[in-house]
Amino acid sequence: MESKKSEGESSRSRISALVVDDDAIIRKIHKAMLQQVFNMDAKSVKDGKEAVDLHRCGANFDIIFMDKEMPIMDGHEATKELRGMGVKSMIVGITTRADEKDREEFLAAGSNHCFEKPLNRAKVEQVLHDHPNFPF
Amino acid sequence: MDGLVQLQKQLVDYTASLFREGFLDDQFNQLQQLQDESNPEFVVEVVTLFFEDAERLLNELSKTLDSSFPNRGQASIDFKKLDAHVHQLKGSSSSIGAQRVHSVCISFRNSCEEQNVEGCLKNLQQVRHEYSLVKTKLETLFRMEKQILEAAG
């Protein structure tokens, strides 16, 4: 993985990631990609509320991949809630609609990035490239 | 050995045709790249999940649309529910690279947004058709891969 840092990498602990999506297929694919291609320590949950609850119980992740449309608590709401709790993780919004409105809402809620589904290798590489000092 | 080489060539040609005809896109390549010795069945597992999910969603879509006919029409259709099902199918089809199913889902969501009953019915028929085609194609692909593994011993 070319874009993923340099020396010192091996001594740094693995990036921890949380995939938040109500679709089991997407959770499986994204988790496998983050683990196998990016060597991340990846977990997944099926809606925004589960992500918030996990953080309330003390969990912490370097990066959160947050779906937009989910039952119980959607991605915008969960992002706002997490930021309100002081969560500093990088949050990447993932949406099926590529329109500006969705993107702006995600960024306004506190996400650092927003991409159209599907999340793929190039998009994750872009996030890591845009934040060379990540994890913060 | 000649037989094995021939099977491999058939598989390469068949896979290329699926990309050429737009059934699959690069996302499917990415899935294949995630398959390795530690996870040898990854693609089949993900695609099987997709089949199960898509069939459930197509049934839900049919039920939601059928419930509005013959007498009730637009006013009785739960477009929000319809859109939520299409949204799920759109997400999972794009994640496995089922490009033609995904394209119909985009049009289907527009019809839901416009509350266009005719458009929704047409899109449902089309998405069923595209799903059935890609399912058959992927099953054939997996059968060919299995034959190669068996022939290779």
PDB file of C-alpha atoms in Angstrom:
ATOM      1  CA  MET A   1       0.000   0.000   0.000  1.00  0.00           C
ATOM      2  CA  GLU A   2       2.034   2.900  -1.363  1.00  0.00           C
ATOM      3  CA  SER A   3       0.330   5.844   0.295  1.00  0.00           C
ATOM      4  CA  LYS A   4       0.411   4.402   3.753  1.00  0.00           C
ATOM      5  CA  LYS A   5       3.330   6.052   5.461  1.00  0.00           C
ATOM      6  CA  SER A   6       6.944   5.159   5.797  1.00  0.00           C
ATOM      7  CA  GLU A   7       9.533   4.243   8.379  1.00  0.00           C
ATOM      8  CA  GLY A   8       8.260   4.140  11.894  1.00  0.00           C
ATOM      9  CA  GLU A   9       5.095   2.553  10.585  1.00  0.00           C
ATOM     10  CA  SER A  10       5.962  -0.821  12.002  1.00  0.00           C
ATOM     11  CA  SER A  11       6.559   0.603  15.465  1.00  0.00           C
ATOM     12  CA  ARG A  12       3.227   2.445  15.461  1.00  0.00           C
ATOM     13  CA  SER A  13       0.187   0.550  16.616  1.00  0.00           C
ATOM     14  CA  ARG A  14      -2.409  -0.338  14.000  1.00  0.00           C
ATOM     15  CA  ILE A  15      -5.021   2.232  13.047  1.00  0.00           C
ATOM     16  CA  SER A  16      -8.329   1.335  14.642  1.00  0.00           C
ATOM     17  CA  ALA A  17     -11.442   1.704  12.505  1.00  0.00           C
ATOM     18  CA  LEU A  18     -15.179   1.427  13.034  1.00  0.00           C
ATOM     19  CA  VAL A  19     -17.546   0.678  10.145  1.00  0.00           C
ATOM     20  CA  VAL A  20     -21.103   1.874  10.806  1.00  0.00           C
ATOM     21  CA  ASP A  21     -23.595   0.513   8.279  1.00  0.00           C
ATOM     22  CA  ASP A  22     -26.948  -1.268   8.441  1.00  0.00           C
ATOM     23  CA  ASP A  23     -26.054  -3.462   5.459  1.00  0.00           C
ATOM     24  CA  ALA A  24     -24.325  -6.718   6.467  1.00  0.00           C
ATOM     25  CA  ILE A  25     -22.750  -7.085   2.997  1.00  0.00           C
ATOM     26  CA  ILE A  26     -21.171  -3.650   3.203  1.00  0.00           C
ATOM     27  CA  ARG A  27     -19.938  -4.260   6.738  1.00  0.00           C
ATOM     28  CA  LYS A  28     -18.281  -7.477   5.620  1.00  0.00           C
ATOM     29  CA  ILE A  29     -16.628  -5.935   2.546  1.00  0.00           C
ATOM     30  CA  HIS A  30     -15.446  -2.754   4.241  1.00  0.00           C
ATOM     31  CA  LYS A  31     -14.075  -4.603   7.238  1.00  0.00           C
ATOM     32  CA  ALA A  32     -12.178  -7.046   5.038  1.00  0.00           C
ATOM     33  CA  MET A  33     -10.710  -4.208   2.962  1.00  0.00           C
ATOM     34  CA  LEU A  34      -9.615  -2.166   5.986  1.00  0.00           C
ATOM     35  CA  GLN A  35      -8.048  -5.220   7.622  1.00  0.00           C
ATOM     36  CA  GLN A  36      -6.416  -6.825   4.613  1.00  0.00           C
ATOM     37  CA  VAL A  37      -5.393  -3.873   2.461  1.00  0.00           C
ATOM     38  CA  PHE A  38      -4.739  -1.249   5.144  1.00  0.00           C
ATOM     39  CA  ASN A  39      -3.840  -3.500   8.077  1.00  0.00           C
ATOM     40  CA  MET A  40      -6.354  -1.653  10.265  1.00  0.00           C
ATOM     41  CA  ASP A  41      -7.924  -3.107  13.377  1.00  0.00           C
ATOM     42  CA  ALA A  42     -11.540  -2.907  12.172  1.00  0.00           C
ATOM     43  CA  LYS A  43     -14.834  -3.431  13.940  1.00  0.00           C
ATOM     44  CA  SER A  44     -18.378  -2.844  12.729  1.00  0.00           C
ATOM     45  CA  VAL A  45     -21.805  -1.949  14.081  1.00  0.00           C
ATOM     46  CA  LYS A  46     -25.163  -1.750  12.342  1.00  0.00           C
ATOM     47  CA  ASP A  47     -26.451   1.743  13.128  1.00  0.00           C
ATOM     48  CA  GLY A  48     -25.534   5.134  14.519  1.00  0.00           C
ATOM     49  CA  LYS A  49     -26.931   4.378  17.956  1.00  0.00           C
ATOM     50  CA  GLU A  50     -24.701   1.333  18.342  1.00  0.00           C
ATOM     51  CA  ALA A  51     -21.716   3.507  17.384  1.00  0.00           C
ATOM     52  CA  VAL A  52     -22.678   6.131  19.977  1.00  0.00           C
ATOM     53  CA  ASP A  53     -23.307   3.470  22.646  1.00  0.00           C
ATOM     54  CA  LEU A  54     -19.938   1.888  21.949  1.00  0.00           C
ATOM     55  CA  HIS A  55     -18.236   5.232  22.563  1.00  0.00           C
ATOM     56  CA  ARG A  56     -20.303   5.819  25.699  1.00  0.00           C
ATOM     57  CA  CYS A  57     -18.886   2.529  26.978  1.00  0.00           C
ATOM     58  CA  GLY A  58     -15.393   3.898  26.478  1.00  0.00           C
ATOM     59  CA  ALA A  59     -14.474   2.606  23.013  1.00  0.00           C
ATOM     60  CA  ASN A  60     -12.322   4.823  20.857  1.00  0.00           C
ATOM     61  CA  PHE A  61     -11.325   4.584  17.191  1.00  0.00           C
ATOM     62  CA  ASP A  62      -8.890   6.491  15.013  1.00  0.00           C
ATOM     63  CA  ILE A  63     -11.317   6.540  12.119  1.00  0.00           C
ATOM     64  CA  ILE A  64     -15.058   5.969  11.737  1.00  0.00           C
ATOM     65  CA  PHE A  65     -16.685   5.158   8.385  1.00  0.00           C
ATOM     66  CA  MET A  66     -20.250   6.330   8.839  1.00  0.00           C
ATOM     67  CA  ASP A  67     -23.139   5.424   6.527  1.00  0.00           C
ATOM     68  CA  LYS A  68     -25.765   8.124   6.021  1.00  0.00           C
ATOM     69  CA  GLU A  69     -29.091   6.291   5.838  1.00  0.00           C
ATOM     70  CA  MET A  70     -29.596   3.864   8.691  1.00  0.00           C
ATOM     71  CA  PRO A  71     -32.541   2.910  10.892  1.00  0.00           C
ATOM     72  CA  ILE A  72     -32.750   4.047  14.548  1.00  0.00           C
ATOM     73  CA  MET A  73     -30.041   6.708  14.207  1.00  0.00           C
ATOM     74  CA  ASP A  74     -28.706   7.941  10.876  1.00  0.00           C
ATOM     75  CA  GLY A  75     -25.170   9.006  10.043  1.00  0.00           C
ATOM     76  CA  HIS A  76     -25.692  12.760  10.387  1.00  0.00           C
ATOM     77  CA  GLU A  77     -27.288  12.413  13.800  1.00  0.00           C
ATOM     78  CA  ALA A  78     -24.682   9.949  15.059  1.00  0.00           C
ATOM     79  CA  THR A  79     -21.854  12.205  13.843  1.00  0.00           C
ATOM     80  CA  LYS A  80     -23.352  15.193  15.668  1.00  0.00           C
ATOM     81  CA  GLU A  81     -23.851  13.112  18.795  1.00  0.00           C
ATOM     82  CA  LEU A  82     -20.277  11.804  18.723  1.00  0.00           C
ATOM     83  CA  ARG A  83     -18.833  15.282  18.240  1.00  0.00           C
ATOM     84  CA  GLY A  84     -21.060  16.518  21.064  1.00  0.00           C
ATOM     85  CA  MET A  85     -19.518  13.844  23.278  1.00  0.00           C
ATOM     86  CA  GLY A  86     -16.082  15.165  22.384  1.00  0.00           C
ATOM     87  CA  VAL A  87     -15.099  12.279  20.106  1.00  0.00           C
ATOM     88  CA  LYS A  88     -12.053  13.403  18.109  1.00  0.00           C
ATOM     89  CA  SER A  89     -11.850  10.472  15.669  1.00  0.00           C
ATOM     90  CA  MET A  90     -11.696  11.160  11.963  1.00  0.00           C
ATOM     91  CA  ILE A  91     -15.225  10.601  10.674  1.00  0.00           C
ATOM     92  CA  VAL A  92     -15.759   9.709   7.023  1.00  0.00           C
ATOM     93  CA  GLY A  93     -19.353  10.002   5.867  1.00  0.00           C
ATOM     94  CA  ILE A  94     -20.503   7.468   3.271  1.00  0.00           C
ATOM     95  CA  THR A  95     -23.622   8.127   1.254  1.00  0.00           C
ATOM     96  CA  THR A  96     -25.481   6.611  -1.679  1.00  0.00           C
ATOM     97  CA  ARG A  97     -26.305  10.076  -2.986  1.00  0.00           C
ATOM     98  CA  ALA A  98     -23.495  12.125  -4.441  1.00  0.00           C
ATOM     99  CA  ASP A  99     -25.296  15.457  -4.139  1.00  0.00           C
ATOM    100  CA  GLU A 100     -23.824  18.527  -2.458  1.00  0.00           C
ATOM    101  CA  LYS A 101     -26.612  18.742   0.106  1.00  0.00           C
ATOM    102  CA  ASP A 102     -25.819  15.359   1.590  1.00  0.00           C
ATOM    103  CA  ARG A 103     -22.145  16.150   1.650  1.00  0.00           C
ATOM    104  CA  GLU A 104     -22.662  19.563   3.246  1.00  0.00           C
ATOM    105  CA  GLU A 105     -24.924  18.074   5.905  1.00  0.00           C
ATOM    106  CA  PHE A 106     -22.332  15.460   6.755  1.00  0.00           C
ATOM    107  CA  LEU A 107     -19.561  18.052   6.990  1.00  0.00           C
ATOM    108  CA  ALA A 108     -21.803  20.380   9.019  1.00  0.00           C
ATOM    109  CA  ALA A 109     -22.515  17.508  11.402  1.00  0.00           C
ATOM    110  CA  GLY A 110     -18.790  17.249  12.022  1.00  0.00           C
ATOM    111  CA  SER A 111     -17.411  14.691   9.588  1.00  0.00           C
ATOM    112  CA  ASN A 112     -13.987  15.260   8.042  1.00  0.00           C
ATOM    113  CA  HIS A 113     -14.794  13.677   4.667  1.00  0.00           C
ATOM    114  CA  CYS A 114     -17.775  12.491   2.696  1.00  0.00           C
ATOM    115  CA  PHE A 115     -17.747   9.957  -0.144  1.00  0.00           C
ATOM    116  CA  GLU A 116     -20.301   8.263  -2.311  1.00  0.00           C
ATOM    117  CA  LYS A 117     -20.739   4.503  -1.828  1.00  0.00           C
ATOM    118  CA  PRO A 118     -19.030   2.188  -2.331  1.00  0.00           C
ATOM    119  CA  LEU A 119     -16.062   2.902  -0.140  1.00  0.00           C
ATOM    120  CA  ASN A 120     -13.054   1.548  -1.989  1.00  0.00           C
ATOM    121  CA  ARG A 121      -9.309   1.394  -1.753  1.00  0.00           C
ATOM    122  CA  ALA A 122      -8.764   4.694  -3.598  1.00  0.00           C
ATOM    123  CA  LYS A 123     -11.082   6.596  -1.243  1.00  0.00           C
ATOM    124  CA  VAL A 124      -9.402   5.246   1.886  1.00  0.00           C
ATOM    125  CA  GLU A 125      -6.008   6.063   0.359  1.00  0.00           C
ATOM    126  CA  GLN A 126      -7.239   9.593  -0.287  1.00  0.00           C
ATOM    127  CA  VAL A 127      -8.234  10.041   3.355  1.00  0.00           C
ATOM    128  CA  LEU A 128      -4.823   8.831   4.530  1.00  0.00           C
ATOM    129  CA  HIS A 129      -3.090  10.972   1.923  1.00  0.00           C
ATOM    130  CA  ASP A 130      -5.000  14.116   2.955  1.00  0.00           C
ATOM    131  CA  HIS A 131      -4.015  13.586   6.572  1.00  0.00           C
ATOM    132  CA  PRO A 132      -0.358  12.488   6.531  1.00  0.00           C
ATOM    133  CA  ASN A 133      -0.072  12.885  10.310  1.00  0.00           C
ATOM    134  CA  PHE A 134      -3.076  10.649  10.918  1.00  0.00           C
ATOM    135  CA  PRO A 135      -3.822   9.154  13.434  1.00  0.00           C
ATOM    136  CA  PHE A 136      -3.800  12.500  15.184  1.00  0.00           C
TER     137      PHE A 136
ATOM    138  CA  MET B   1      -3.473 -30.208 -18.785  1.00  0.00           C
ATOM    139  CA  ASP B   2      -4.805 -28.927 -22.114  1.00  0.00           C
ATOM    140  CA  GLY B   3      -8.286 -29.208 -20.657  1.00  0.00           C
ATOM    141  CA  LEU B   4      -7.288 -27.093 -17.668  1.00  0.00           C
ATOM    142  CA  VAL B   5      -5.703 -24.417 -19.859  1.00  0.00           C
ATOM    143  CA  GLN B   6      -8.832 -24.340 -21.968  1.00  0.00           C
ATOM    144  CA  LEU B   7     -11.059 -23.967 -18.892  1.00  0.00           C
ATOM    145  CA  GLN B   8      -8.869 -21.125 -17.640  1.00  0.00           C
ATOM    146  CA  LYS B   9      -9.089 -19.374 -20.987  1.00  0.00           C
ATOM    147  CA  GLN B  10     -12.878 -19.785 -20.973  1.00  0.00           C
ATOM    148  CA  LEU B  11     -13.011 -18.265 -17.501  1.00  0.00           C
ATOM    149  CA  VAL B  12     -10.880 -15.276 -18.511  1.00  0.00           C
ATOM    150  CA  ASP B  13     -13.038 -14.681 -21.612  1.00  0.00           C
ATOM    151  CA  TYR B  14     -16.263 -15.092 -19.694  1.00  0.00           C
ATOM    152  CA  THR B  15     -15.172 -12.723 -16.913  1.00  0.00           C
ATOM    153  CA  ALA B  16     -14.088 -10.139 -19.499  1.00  0.00           C
ATOM    154  CA  SER B  17     -17.504 -10.369 -21.158  1.00  0.00           C
ATOM    155  CA  LEU B  18     -19.239  -9.595 -17.847  1.00  0.00           C
ATOM    156  CA  PHE B  19     -17.239  -6.380 -17.531  1.00  0.00           C
ATOM    157  CA  ARG B  20     -17.615  -5.513 -21.214  1.00  0.00           C
ATOM    158  CA  GLU B  21     -21.393  -5.932 -21.096  1.00  0.00           C
ATOM    159  CA  GLY B  22     -21.605  -3.809 -17.933  1.00  0.00           C
ATOM    160  CA  PHE B  23     -22.862  -6.536 -15.582  1.00  0.00           C
ATOM    161  CA  LEU B  24     -19.878  -5.963 -13.310  1.00  0.00           C
ATOM    162  CA  ASP B  25     -17.600  -3.026 -12.590  1.00  0.00           C
ATOM    163  CA  ASP B  26     -14.275  -2.449 -10.869  1.00  0.00           C
ATOM    164  CA  GLN B  27     -15.800  -2.974  -7.437  1.00  0.00           C
ATOM    165  CA  PHE B  28     -16.053  -6.694  -8.247  1.00  0.00           C
ATOM    166  CA  ASN B  29     -12.312  -6.702  -9.003  1.00  0.00           C
ATOM    167  CA  GLN B  30     -11.735  -5.181  -5.598  1.00  0.00           C
ATOM    168  CA  LEU B  31     -13.746  -7.974  -3.992  1.00  0.00           C
ATOM    169  CA  GLN B  32     -11.653 -10.559  -5.809  1.00  0.00           C
ATOM    170  CA  GLN B  33      -8.499  -8.878  -4.524  1.00  0.00           C
ATOM    171  CA  LEU B  34      -9.725  -9.326  -0.957  1.00  0.00           C
ATOM    172  CA  GLN B  35      -9.877 -13.083  -1.428  1.00  0.00           C
ATOM    173  CA  ASP B  36      -6.759 -14.942  -0.347  1.00  0.00           C
ATOM    174  CA  GLU B  37      -5.652 -18.225   1.275  1.00  0.00           C
ATOM    175  CA  SER B  38      -6.916 -17.036   4.641  1.00  0.00           C
ATOM    176  CA  ASN B  39     -10.275 -16.183   3.124  1.00  0.00           C
ATOM    177  CA  PRO B  40     -10.684 -18.450   0.074  1.00  0.00           C
ATOM    178  CA  GLU B  41     -14.481 -18.210  -0.149  1.00  0.00           C
ATOM    179  CA  PHE B  42     -14.751 -14.462   0.382  1.00  0.00           C
ATOM    180  CA  VAL B  43     -16.305 -13.554  -2.980  1.00  0.00           C
ATOM    181  CA  VAL B  44     -18.810 -16.436  -2.940  1.00  0.00           C
ATOM    182  CA  GLU B  45     -19.783 -15.578   0.650  1.00  0.00           C
ATOM    183  CA  VAL B  46     -20.348 -11.903  -0.120  1.00  0.00           C
ATOM    184  CA  VAL B  47     -22.213 -12.576  -3.344  1.00  0.00           C
ATOM    185  CA  THR B  48     -24.407 -15.196  -1.627  1.00  0.00           C
ATOM    186  CA  LEU B  49     -25.296 -12.597   1.013  1.00  0.00           C
ATOM    187  CA  PHE B  50     -26.125 -10.209  -1.822  1.00  0.00           C
ATOM    188  CA  PHE B  51     -28.420 -12.782  -3.484  1.00  0.00           C
ATOM    189  CA  GLU B  52     -30.295 -13.404  -0.220  1.00  0.00           C
ATOM    190  CA  ASP B  53     -30.625  -9.725   0.524  1.00  0.00           C
ATOM    191  CA  ALA B  54     -31.621  -8.744  -3.014  1.00  0.00           C
ATOM    192  CA  GLU B  55     -34.325 -11.425  -3.157  1.00  0.00           C
ATOM    193  CA  ARG B  56     -35.755 -10.296   0.170  1.00  0.00           C
ATOM    194  CA  LEU B  57     -35.746  -6.675  -0.976  1.00  0.00           C
ATOM    195  CA  LEU B  58     -37.295  -7.471  -4.372  1.00  0.00           C
ATOM    196  CA  ASN B  59     -40.104  -9.302  -2.594  1.00  0.00           C
ATOM    197  CA  GLU B  60     -40.620  -6.354  -0.266  1.00  0.00           C
ATOM    198  CA  LEU B  61     -40.679  -3.975  -3.227  1.00  0.00           C
ATOM    199  CA  SER B  62     -43.256  -6.124  -5.016  1.00  0.00           C
ATOM    200  CA  LYS B  63     -45.409  -6.318  -1.897  1.00  0.00           C
ATOM    201  CA  THR B  64     -45.238  -2.562  -1.325  1.00  0.00           C
ATOM    202  CA  LEU B  65     -46.185  -1.794  -4.919  1.00  0.00           C
ATOM    203  CA  ASP B  66     -48.740  -4.605  -5.291  1.00  0.00           C
ATOM    204  CA  SER B  67     -50.597  -3.414  -2.218  1.00  0.00           C
ATOM    205  CA  SER B  68     -51.566  -0.271  -4.100  1.00  0.00           C
ATOM    206  CA  PHE B  69     -53.358  -2.094  -6.896  1.00  0.00           C
ATOM    207  CA  PRO B  70     -55.810  -2.577  -8.511  1.00  0.00           C
ATOM    208  CA  ASN B  71     -58.011   0.049  -6.884  1.00  0.00           C
ATOM    209  CA  ARG B  72     -55.990   2.333  -4.729  1.00  0.00           C
ATOM    210  CA  GLY B  73     -53.285   3.985  -6.790  1.00  0.00           C
ATOM    211  CA  GLN B  74     -50.687   6.550  -5.884  1.00  0.00           C
ATOM    212  CA  ALA B  75     -52.202   7.805  -2.667  1.00  0.00           C
ATOM    213  CA  SER B  76     -51.893   4.410  -0.968  1.00  0.00           C
ATOM    214  CA  ILE B  77     -48.275   3.709  -1.892  1.00  0.00           C
ATOM    215  CA  ASP B  78     -45.764   4.098   0.873  1.00  0.00           C
ATOM    216  CA  PHE B  79     -43.070   5.777  -1.228  1.00  0.00           C
ATOM    217  CA  LYS B  80     -40.843   6.305   1.781  1.00  0.00           C
ATOM    218  CA  LYS B  81     -40.790   2.581   2.500  1.00  0.00           C
ATOM    219  CA  LEU B  82     -40.280   1.828  -1.179  1.00  0.00           C
ATOM    220  CA  ASP B  83     -37.360   4.237  -1.350  1.00  0.00           C
ATOM    221  CA  ALA B  84     -35.781   2.729   1.775  1.00  0.00           C
ATOM    222  CA  HIS B  85     -35.795  -0.742   0.160  1.00  0.00           C
ATOM    223  CA  VAL B  86     -34.358   0.596  -3.101  1.00  0.00           C
ATOM    224  CA  HIS B  87     -31.718   2.460  -1.115  1.00  0.00           C
ATOM    225  CA  GLN B  88     -30.579  -0.817   0.443  1.00  0.00           C
ATOM    226  CA  LEU B  89     -30.471  -2.600  -2.888  1.00  0.00           C
ATOM    227  CA  LYS B  90     -28.567   0.291  -4.423  1.00  0.00           C
ATOM    228  CA  GLY B  91     -25.966   0.194  -1.664  1.00  0.00           C
ATOM    229  CA  SER B  92     -25.386  -3.544  -1.732  1.00  0.00           C
ATOM    230  CA  SER B  93     -25.357  -3.796  -5.538  1.00  0.00           C
ATOM    231  CA  SER B  94     -22.754  -1.039  -5.800  1.00  0.00           C
ATOM    232  CA  SER B  95     -20.673  -2.733  -3.109  1.00  0.00           C
ATOM    233  CA  ILE B  96     -20.393  -5.998  -5.026  1.00  0.00           C
ATOM    234  CA  GLY B  97     -20.033  -4.229  -8.391  1.00  0.00           C
ATOM    235  CA  ALA B  98     -23.387  -5.287  -9.879  1.00  0.00           C
ATOM    236  CA  GLN B  99     -23.369  -2.218 -12.087  1.00  0.00           C
ATOM    237  CA  ARG B 100     -26.556  -2.719 -14.088  1.00  0.00           C
ATOM    238  CA  VAL B 101     -28.640  -3.449 -10.979  1.00  0.00           C
ATOM    239  CA  HIS B 102     -27.147  -0.354  -9.367  1.00  0.00           C
ATOM    240  CA  SER B 103     -28.004   1.817 -12.405  1.00  0.00           C
ATOM    241  CA  VAL B 104     -31.650   0.752 -12.334  1.00  0.00           C
ATOM    242  CA  CYS B 105     -31.758   1.501  -8.591  1.00  0.00           C
ATOM    243  CA  ILE B 106     -30.697   5.101  -9.293  1.00  0.00           C
ATOM    244  CA  SER B 107     -33.593   5.532 -11.698  1.00  0.00           C
ATOM    245  CA  PHE B 108     -35.919   3.703  -9.283  1.00  0.00           C
ATOM    246  CA  ARG B 109     -35.075   6.133  -6.458  1.00  0.00           C
ATOM    247  CA  ASN B 110     -35.851   9.051  -8.742  1.00  0.00           C
ATOM    248  CA  SER B 111     -39.260   7.532  -9.496  1.00  0.00           C
ATOM    249  CA  CYS B 112     -39.871   7.117  -5.746  1.00  0.00           C
ATOM    250  CA  GLU B 113     -38.927  10.728  -5.149  1.00  0.00           C
ATOM    251  CA  GLU B 114     -41.290  11.886  -7.898  1.00  0.00           C
ATOM    252  CA  GLN B 115     -43.974   9.506  -6.578  1.00  0.00           C
ATOM    253  CA  ASN B 116     -44.245   8.184 -10.101  1.00  0.00           C
ATOM    254  CA  VAL B 117     -46.192   4.904  -9.888  1.00  0.00           C
ATOM    255  CA  GLU B 118     -45.675   3.929 -13.516  1.00  0.00           C
ATOM    256  CA  GLY B 119     -41.974   4.668 -13.231  1.00  0.00           C
ATOM    257  CA  CYS B 120     -41.709   2.574 -10.074  1.00  0.00           C
ATOM    258  CA  LEU B 121     -43.472  -0.378 -11.684  1.00  0.00           C
ATOM    259  CA  LYS B 122     -41.257  -0.167 -14.751  1.00  0.00           C
ATOM    260  CA  ASN B 123     -38.130   0.062 -12.605  1.00  0.00           C
ATOM    261  CA  LEU B 124     -39.200  -2.883 -10.478  1.00  0.00           C
ATOM    262  CA  GLN B 125     -39.617  -5.009 -13.579  1.00  0.00           C
ATOM    263  CA  GLN B 126     -36.247  -3.852 -14.871  1.00  0.00           C
ATOM    264  CA  VAL B 127     -34.377  -4.383 -11.619  1.00  0.00           C
ATOM    265  CA  ARG B 128     -35.835  -7.899 -11.336  1.00  0.00           C
ATOM    266  CA  HIS B 129     -34.648  -8.611 -14.859  1.00  0.00           C
ATOM    267  CA  GLU B 130     -31.134  -7.224 -14.263  1.00  0.00           C
ATOM    268  CA  TYR B 131     -30.838  -9.047 -10.950  1.00  0.00           C
ATOM    269  CA  SER B 132     -31.861 -12.329 -12.506  1.00  0.00           C
ATOM    270  CA  LEU B 133     -29.308 -11.875 -15.313  1.00  0.00           C
ATOM    271  CA  VAL B 134     -26.389 -10.997 -13.020  1.00  0.00           C
ATOM    272  CA  LYS B 135     -27.288 -13.853 -10.670  1.00  0.00           C
ATOM    273  CA  THR B 136     -27.166 -16.368 -13.503  1.00  0.00           C
ATOM    274  CA  LYS B 137     -23.902 -14.887 -14.797  1.00  0.00           C
ATOM    275  CA  LEU B 138     -22.229 -14.961 -11.372  1.00  0.00           C
ATOM    276  CA  GLU B 139     -23.389 -18.519 -10.723  1.00  0.00           C
ATOM    277  CA  THR B 140     -21.880 -19.542 -14.049  1.00  0.00           C
ATOM    278  CA  LEU B 141     -18.649 -17.760 -13.142  1.00  0.00           C
ATOM    279  CA  PHE B 142     -18.427 -19.581  -9.798  1.00  0.00           C
ATOM    280  CA  ARG B 143     -19.187 -22.921 -11.485  1.00  0.00           C
ATOM    281  CA  MET B 144     -16.352 -22.355 -13.933  1.00  0.00           C
ATOM    282  CA  GLU B 145     -13.957 -21.465 -11.089  1.00  0.00           C
ATOM    283  CA  LYS B 146     -14.965 -24.639  -9.260  1.00  0.00           C
ATOM    284  CA  GLN B 147     -14.376 -26.751 -12.372  1.00  0.00           C
ATOM    285  CA  ILE B 148     -10.885 -25.286 -12.676  1.00  0.00           C
ATOM    286  CA  LEU B 149     -10.084 -26.049  -9.042  1.00  0.00           C
ATOM    287  CA  GLU B 150     -11.311 -29.627  -9.496  1.00  0.00           C
ATOM    288  CA  ALA B 151      -9.387 -30.073 -12.745  1.00  0.00           C
ATOM    289  CA  ALA B 152      -6.235 -28.721 -11.109  1.00  0.00           C
ATOM    290  CA  GLY B 153      -6.635 -31.316  -8.333  1.00  0.00           C
TER     291      GLY B 153
END
